[in-house]
Amino acid sequence: MPIEIVDNSTESRFEILVDGKVAGFADYRLLPTKVVFTHTEVLPAYEGQGLAGKLVGHALQTSADTGLRVVPLCPYVAKYIERHPEFKDLVDTSFGGR
């Protein structure tokens, strides 16, 4: 079961692919200095496999690597950051972040 995570900038979302098929996504809005994560979803057939965590971890690391601050409007992304304090410094609190 090969897994790949891609930034589909045309759709403004990170996608996690399993065997080449979209299994989940993390929607975002890109602003000049920050990325606003609005929704994360894993398709029912792929739930319970830890894909959402892999997807969000990758999306946050990509944000860090490109120097973007993060606004976690998506509850899953906010909770992920709470459980992974290495990403707390990315949160843009001036945007009403958590």
CSV table of N, CA and C in Angstrom, one decimal:
chain,number,residue,atom,x,y,z
A,1,MET,N,0.8,-1.2,0.0
A,1,MET,CA,0.0,0.0,0.0
A,1,MET,C,0.9,1.2,0.0
A,2,PRO,N,1.4,1.7,-1.2
A,2,PRO,CA,2.2,2.9,-1.2
A,2,PRO,C,1.4,4.1,-0.9
A,3,ILE,N,2.0,5.0,-0.1
A,3,ILE,CA,1.4,6.2,0.3
A,3,ILE,C,2.2,7.4,-0.2
A,4,GLU,N,1.5,8.4,-0.7
A,4,GLU,CA,2.2,9.6,-1.2
A,4,GLU,C,1.4,10.8,-0.7
A,5,ILE,N,2.1,11.9,-0.4
A,5,ILE,CA,1.4,13.1,0.0
A,5,ILE,C,1.8,14.2,-0.9
A,6,VAL,N,0.9,14.9,-1.5
A,6,VAL,CA,1.2,15.9,-2.5
A,6,VAL,C,0.5,17.2,-2.2
A,7,ASP,N,1.0,18.3,-2.6
A,7,ASP,CA,0.4,19.6,-2.4
A,7,ASP,C,-0.3,19.9,-3.8
A,8,ASN,N,-1.6,19.8,-3.8
A,8,ASN,CA,-2.4,20.0,-5.0
A,8,ASN,C,-2.8,21.5,-4.9
A,9,SER,N,-1.9,22.4,-5.3
A,9,SER,CA,-2.1,23.8,-5.2
A,9,SER,C,-3.2,24.3,-6.1
A,10,THR,N,-3.6,23.6,-7.1
A,10,THR,CA,-4.7,24.0,-8.0
A,10,THR,C,-6.0,23.9,-7.2
A,11,GLU,N,-6.1,22.9,-6.3
A,11,GLU,CA,-7.3,22.7,-5.5
A,11,GLU,C,-7.1,23.3,-4.1
A,12,SER,N,-6.0,23.9,-3.8
A,12,SER,CA,-5.7,24.4,-2.5
A,12,SER,C,-5.8,23.4,-1.4
A,13,ARG,N,-5.2,22.3,-1.6
A,13,ARG,CA,-5.2,21.2,-0.6
A,13,ARG,C,-4.1,20.3,-0.7
A,14,PHE,N,-3.7,19.7,0.5
A,14,PHE,CA,-2.7,18.6,0.5
A,14,PHE,C,-3.6,17.4,0.3
A,15,GLU,N,-3.1,16.4,-0.4
A,15,GLU,CA,-3.8,15.2,-0.6
A,15,GLU,C,-2.9,14.0,-0.2
A,16,ILE,N,-3.5,13.0,0.4
A,16,ILE,CA,-2.8,11.8,0.7
A,16,ILE,C,-3.3,10.7,-0.3
A,17,LEU,N,-2.4,10.1,-1.0
A,17,LEU,CA,-2.8,9.1,-2.0
A,17,LEU,C,-2.4,7.7,-1.5
A,18,VAL,N,-3.3,6.8,-1.7
A,18,VAL,CA,-3.0,5.4,-1.4
A,18,VAL,C,-3.2,4.6,-2.7
A,19,ASP,N,-2.1,3.9,-3.1
A,19,ASP,CA,-2.1,3.2,-4.4
A,19,ASP,C,-2.5,4.2,-5.5
A,20,GLY,N,-2.1,5.4,-5.5
A,20,GLY,CA,-2.4,6.4,-6.5
A,20,GLY,C,-3.8,7.1,-6.4
A,21,LYS,N,-4.6,6.7,-5.5
A,21,LYS,CA,-6.0,7.2,-5.3
A,21,LYS,C,-6.0,8.2,-4.1
A,22,VAL,N,-6.8,9.3,-4.3
A,22,VAL,CA,-7.0,10.2,-3.2
A,22,VAL,C,-7.7,9.5,-2.0
A,23,ALA,N,-7.1,9.4,-0.9
A,23,ALA,CA,-7.7,8.8,0.3
A,23,ALA,C,-8.1,9.9,1.3
A,24,GLY,N,-7.6,11.1,1.2
A,24,GLY,CA,-7.9,12.2,2.1
A,24,GLY,C,-7.3,13.5,1.7
A,25,PHE,N,-7.7,14.5,2.4
A,25,PHE,CA,-7.1,15.8,2.0
A,25,PHE,C,-7.2,16.8,3.2
A,26,ALA,N,-6.4,17.8,3.1
A,26,ALA,CA,-6.4,18.9,4.0
A,26,ALA,C,-6.5,20.2,3.2
A,27,ASP,N,-7.7,20.8,3.3
A,27,ASP,CA,-7.9,22.1,2.5
A,27,ASP,C,-7.2,23.3,3.2
A,28,TYR,N,-6.8,24.2,2.4
A,28,TYR,CA,-6.1,25.4,3.0
A,28,TYR,C,-6.4,26.6,2.1
A,29,ARG,N,-6.2,27.8,2.7
A,29,ARG,CA,-6.1,29.0,2.0
A,29,ARG,C,-4.7,29.6,2.2
A,30,LEU,N,-4.1,29.9,1.1
A,30,LEU,CA,-2.7,30.4,1.2
A,30,LEU,C,-2.8,32.0,1.2
A,31,LEU,N,-2.2,32.6,2.2
A,31,LEU,CA,-2.0,34.0,2.3
A,31,LEU,C,-0.5,34.3,2.1
A,32,PRO,N,-0.2,35.6,2.0
A,32,PRO,CA,1.3,35.9,1.7
A,32,PRO,C,2.3,35.3,2.7
A,33,THR,N,1.9,35.3,4.0
A,33,THR,CA,2.9,34.9,5.0
A,33,THR,C,2.3,33.7,5.9
A,34,LYS,N,1.2,33.2,5.5
A,34,LYS,CA,0.6,32.2,6.4
A,34,LYS,C,-0.3,31.3,5.5
A,35,VAL,N,-0.6,30.1,6.1
A,35,VAL,CA,-1.5,29.2,5.5
A,35,VAL,C,-2.6,28.9,6.5
A,36,VAL,N,-3.9,29.0,6.0
A,36,VAL,CA,-5.0,28.8,6.9
A,36,VAL,C,-5.6,27.4,6.6
A,37,PHE,N,-5.5,26.5,7.5
A,37,PHE,CA,-6.1,25.1,7.3
A,37,PHE,C,-7.5,25.2,7.7
A,38,THR,N,-8.4,24.8,6.8
A,38,THR,CA,-9.8,25.0,7.0
A,38,THR,C,-10.6,23.6,7.2
A,39,HIS,N,-10.1,22.5,6.7
A,39,HIS,CA,-10.8,21.3,6.8
A,39,HIS,C,-9.9,20.1,6.4
A,40,THR,N,-10.0,19.0,7.2
A,40,THR,CA,-9.3,17.8,6.9
A,40,THR,C,-10.3,16.7,6.9
A,41,GLU,N,-10.1,15.8,5.9
A,41,GLU,CA,-11.0,14.7,5.7
A,41,GLU,C,-10.3,13.5,5.2
A,42,VAL,N,-10.6,12.3,5.7
A,42,VAL,CA,-10.2,11.0,5.2
A,42,VAL,C,-11.4,10.3,4.7
A,43,LEU,N,-11.4,9.8,3.5
A,43,LEU,CA,-12.5,9.1,3.0
A,43,LEU,C,-12.8,7.8,3.8
A,44,PRO,N,-14.1,7.5,4.0
A,44,PRO,CA,-14.5,6.4,4.9
A,44,PRO,C,-13.7,5.1,4.6
A,45,ALA,N,-13.5,4.7,3.4
A,45,ALA,CA,-12.8,3.5,3.1
A,45,ALA,C,-11.4,3.4,3.7
A,46,TYR,N,-10.8,4.6,4.0
A,46,TYR,CA,-9.4,4.7,4.5
A,46,TYR,C,-9.3,5.1,6.0
A,47,GLU,N,-10.4,5.2,6.7
A,47,GLU,CA,-10.4,5.7,8.1
A,47,GLU,C,-9.7,4.6,8.9
A,48,GLY,N,-9.2,5.1,10.1
A,48,GLY,CA,-8.6,4.1,11.0
A,48,GLY,C,-7.2,3.6,10.7
A,49,GLN,N,-6.5,4.3,9.7
A,49,GLN,CA,-5.2,3.8,9.3
A,49,GLN,C,-4.1,4.8,9.6
A,50,GLY,N,-4.5,5.9,10.3
A,50,GLY,CA,-3.5,6.9,10.7
A,50,GLY,C,-3.1,7.9,9.6
A,51,LEU,N,-4.0,7.9,8.5
A,51,LEU,CA,-3.6,8.7,7.4
A,51,LEU,C,-3.8,10.2,7.6
A,52,ALA,N,-4.8,10.6,8.4
A,52,ALA,CA,-5.0,12.0,8.7
A,52,ALA,C,-3.8,12.6,9.4
A,53,GLY,N,-3.3,11.8,10.4
A,53,GLY,CA,-2.1,12.3,11.1
A,53,GLY,C,-0.9,12.5,10.2
A,54,LYS,N,-0.7,11.5,9.3
A,54,LYS,CA,0.4,11.6,8.4
A,54,LYS,C,0.3,12.8,7.5
A,55,LEU,N,-1.0,13.0,7.0
A,55,LEU,CA,-1.3,14.1,6.1
A,55,LEU,C,-1.0,15.4,6.8
A,56,VAL,N,-1.6,15.6,7.9
A,56,VAL,CA,-1.4,16.9,8.6
A,56,VAL,C,0.0,17.1,9.1
A,57,GLY,N,0.7,16.1,9.5
A,57,GLY,CA,2.1,16.3,9.9
A,57,GLY,C,2.9,16.7,8.7
A,58,HIS,N,2.7,16.2,7.6
A,58,HIS,CA,3.4,16.6,6.3
A,58,HIS,C,3.0,18.0,6.0
A,59,ALA,N,1.8,18.4,6.0
A,59,ALA,CA,1.3,19.7,5.7
A,59,ALA,C,2.0,20.7,6.6
A,60,LEU,N,2.0,20.4,7.9
A,60,LEU,CA,2.6,21.4,8.8
A,60,LEU,C,4.1,21.5,8.6
A,61,GLN,N,4.8,20.4,8.4
A,61,GLN,CA,6.2,20.4,8.1
A,61,GLN,C,6.5,21.2,6.8
A,62,THR,N,5.7,21.0,5.8
A,62,THR,CA,5.9,21.8,4.6
A,62,THR,C,5.7,23.3,4.9
A,63,SER,N,4.7,23.6,5.7
A,63,SER,CA,4.6,25.0,6.1
A,63,SER,C,5.8,25.6,6.8
A,64,ALA,N,6.3,24.8,7.7
A,64,ALA,CA,7.5,25.2,8.4
A,64,ALA,C,8.7,25.4,7.5
A,65,ASP,N,8.9,24.4,6.6
A,65,ASP,CA,10.0,24.4,5.6
A,65,ASP,C,10.0,25.6,4.7
A,66,THR,N,8.8,26.1,4.4
A,66,THR,CA,8.6,27.3,3.5
A,66,THR,C,8.5,28.6,4.2
A,67,GLY,N,8.6,28.6,5.6
A,67,GLY,CA,8.6,29.8,6.4
A,67,GLY,C,7.2,30.4,6.6
A,68,LEU,N,6.1,29.6,6.4
A,68,LEU,CA,4.8,30.1,6.6
A,68,LEU,C,4.3,29.9,8.0
A,69,ARG,N,3.5,30.8,8.5
A,69,ARG,CA,2.8,30.7,9.8
A,69,ARG,C,1.6,29.9,9.5
A,70,VAL,N,1.0,29.3,10.5
A,70,VAL,CA,-0.2,28.4,10.4
A,70,VAL,C,-1.4,29.0,11.2
A,71,VAL,N,-2.5,29.0,10.6
A,71,VAL,CA,-3.8,29.3,11.2
A,71,VAL,C,-4.6,28.0,11.2
A,72,PRO,N,-4.8,27.3,12.4
A,72,PRO,CA,-5.5,26.1,12.4
A,72,PRO,C,-7.0,26.2,12.7
A,73,LEU,N,-7.7,26.7,11.7
A,73,LEU,CA,-9.2,26.8,11.8
A,73,LEU,C,-9.8,25.4,11.8
A,74,CYS,N,-9.2,24.4,11.2
A,74,CYS,CA,-9.7,23.0,11.2
A,74,CYS,C,-9.4,22.4,12.6
A,75,PRO,N,-10.5,21.9,13.2
A,75,PRO,CA,-10.3,21.3,14.5
A,75,PRO,C,-9.3,20.2,14.6
A,76,TYR,N,-9.2,19.4,13.5
A,76,TYR,CA,-8.2,18.3,13.6
A,76,TYR,C,-6.8,18.8,13.6
A,77,VAL,N,-6.5,19.8,12.7
A,77,VAL,CA,-5.2,20.4,12.7
A,77,VAL,C,-4.9,21.1,14.0
A,78,ALA,N,-5.8,21.8,14.6
A,78,ALA,CA,-5.6,22.4,16.0
A,78,ALA,C,-5.2,21.3,17.0
A,79,LYS,N,-6.0,20.2,17.0
A,79,LYS,CA,-5.7,19.2,18.0
A,79,LYS,C,-4.4,18.5,17.7
A,80,TYR,N,-4.1,18.3,16.4
A,80,TYR,CA,-2.8,17.7,16.1
A,80,TYR,C,-1.6,18.6,16.6
A,81,ILE,N,-1.7,19.9,16.5
A,81,ILE,CA,-0.7,20.8,17.0
A,81,ILE,C,-0.6,20.7,18.5
A,82,GLU,N,-1.7,20.6,19.2
A,82,GLU,CA,-1.7,20.4,20.7
A,82,GLU,C,-1.0,19.1,21.0
A,83,ARG,N,-1.1,18.1,20.3
A,83,ARG,CA,-0.5,16.8,20.6
A,83,ARG,C,1.0,16.7,20.1
A,84,HIS,N,1.4,17.6,19.2
A,84,HIS,CA,2.7,17.7,18.7
A,84,HIS,C,3.3,19.1,18.9
A,85,PRO,N,3.8,19.3,20.1
A,85,PRO,CA,4.3,20.7,20.4
A,85,PRO,C,5.4,21.2,19.6
A,86,GLU,N,6.1,20.4,18.8
A,86,GLU,CA,7.1,20.9,17.9
A,86,GLU,C,6.5,21.8,16.8
A,87,PHE,N,5.2,21.8,16.7
A,87,PHE,CA,4.6,22.7,15.7
A,87,PHE,C,3.9,23.9,16.3
A,88,LYS,N,3.9,24.0,17.6
A,88,LYS,CA,3.2,25.1,18.3
A,88,LYS,C,3.8,26.5,17.8
A,89,ASP,N,5.1,26.6,17.6
A,89,ASP,CA,5.7,27.9,17.2
A,89,ASP,C,5.2,28.3,15.8
A,90,LEU,N,4.6,27.5,15.1
A,90,LEU,CA,4.1,27.9,13.7
A,90,LEU,C,2.8,28.6,13.8
A,91,VAL,N,2.1,28.5,14.9
A,91,VAL,CA,0.7,29.0,15.0
A,91,VAL,C,0.8,30.5,15.0
A,92,ASP,N,0.0,31.2,14.1
A,92,ASP,CA,-0.2,32.6,14.1
A,92,ASP,C,-1.3,33.0,15.0
A,93,THR,N,-0.9,33.4,16.3
A,93,THR,CA,-1.9,33.8,17.3
A,93,THR,C,-2.5,35.1,17.0
A,94,SER,N,-1.9,35.9,16.2
A,94,SER,CA,-2.5,37.2,15.9
A,94,SER,C,-3.8,37.1,15.0
A,95,PHE,N,-4.0,35.9,14.4
A,95,PHE,CA,-5.1,35.7,13.6
A,95,PHE,C,-6.2,35.0,14.3
A,96,GLY,N,-6.2,35.1,15.7
A,96,GLY,CA,-7.1,34.4,16.5
A,96,GLY,C,-6.9,32.9,16.6
A,97,GLY,N,-5.6,32.5,16.4
A,97,GLY,CA,-5.2,31.1,16.4
A,97,GLY,C,-5.4,30.6,17.8
A,98,ARG,N,-5.2,29.3,17.9
A,98,ARG,CA,-5.4,28.6,19.2
A,98,ARG,C,-4.1,28.5,19.9
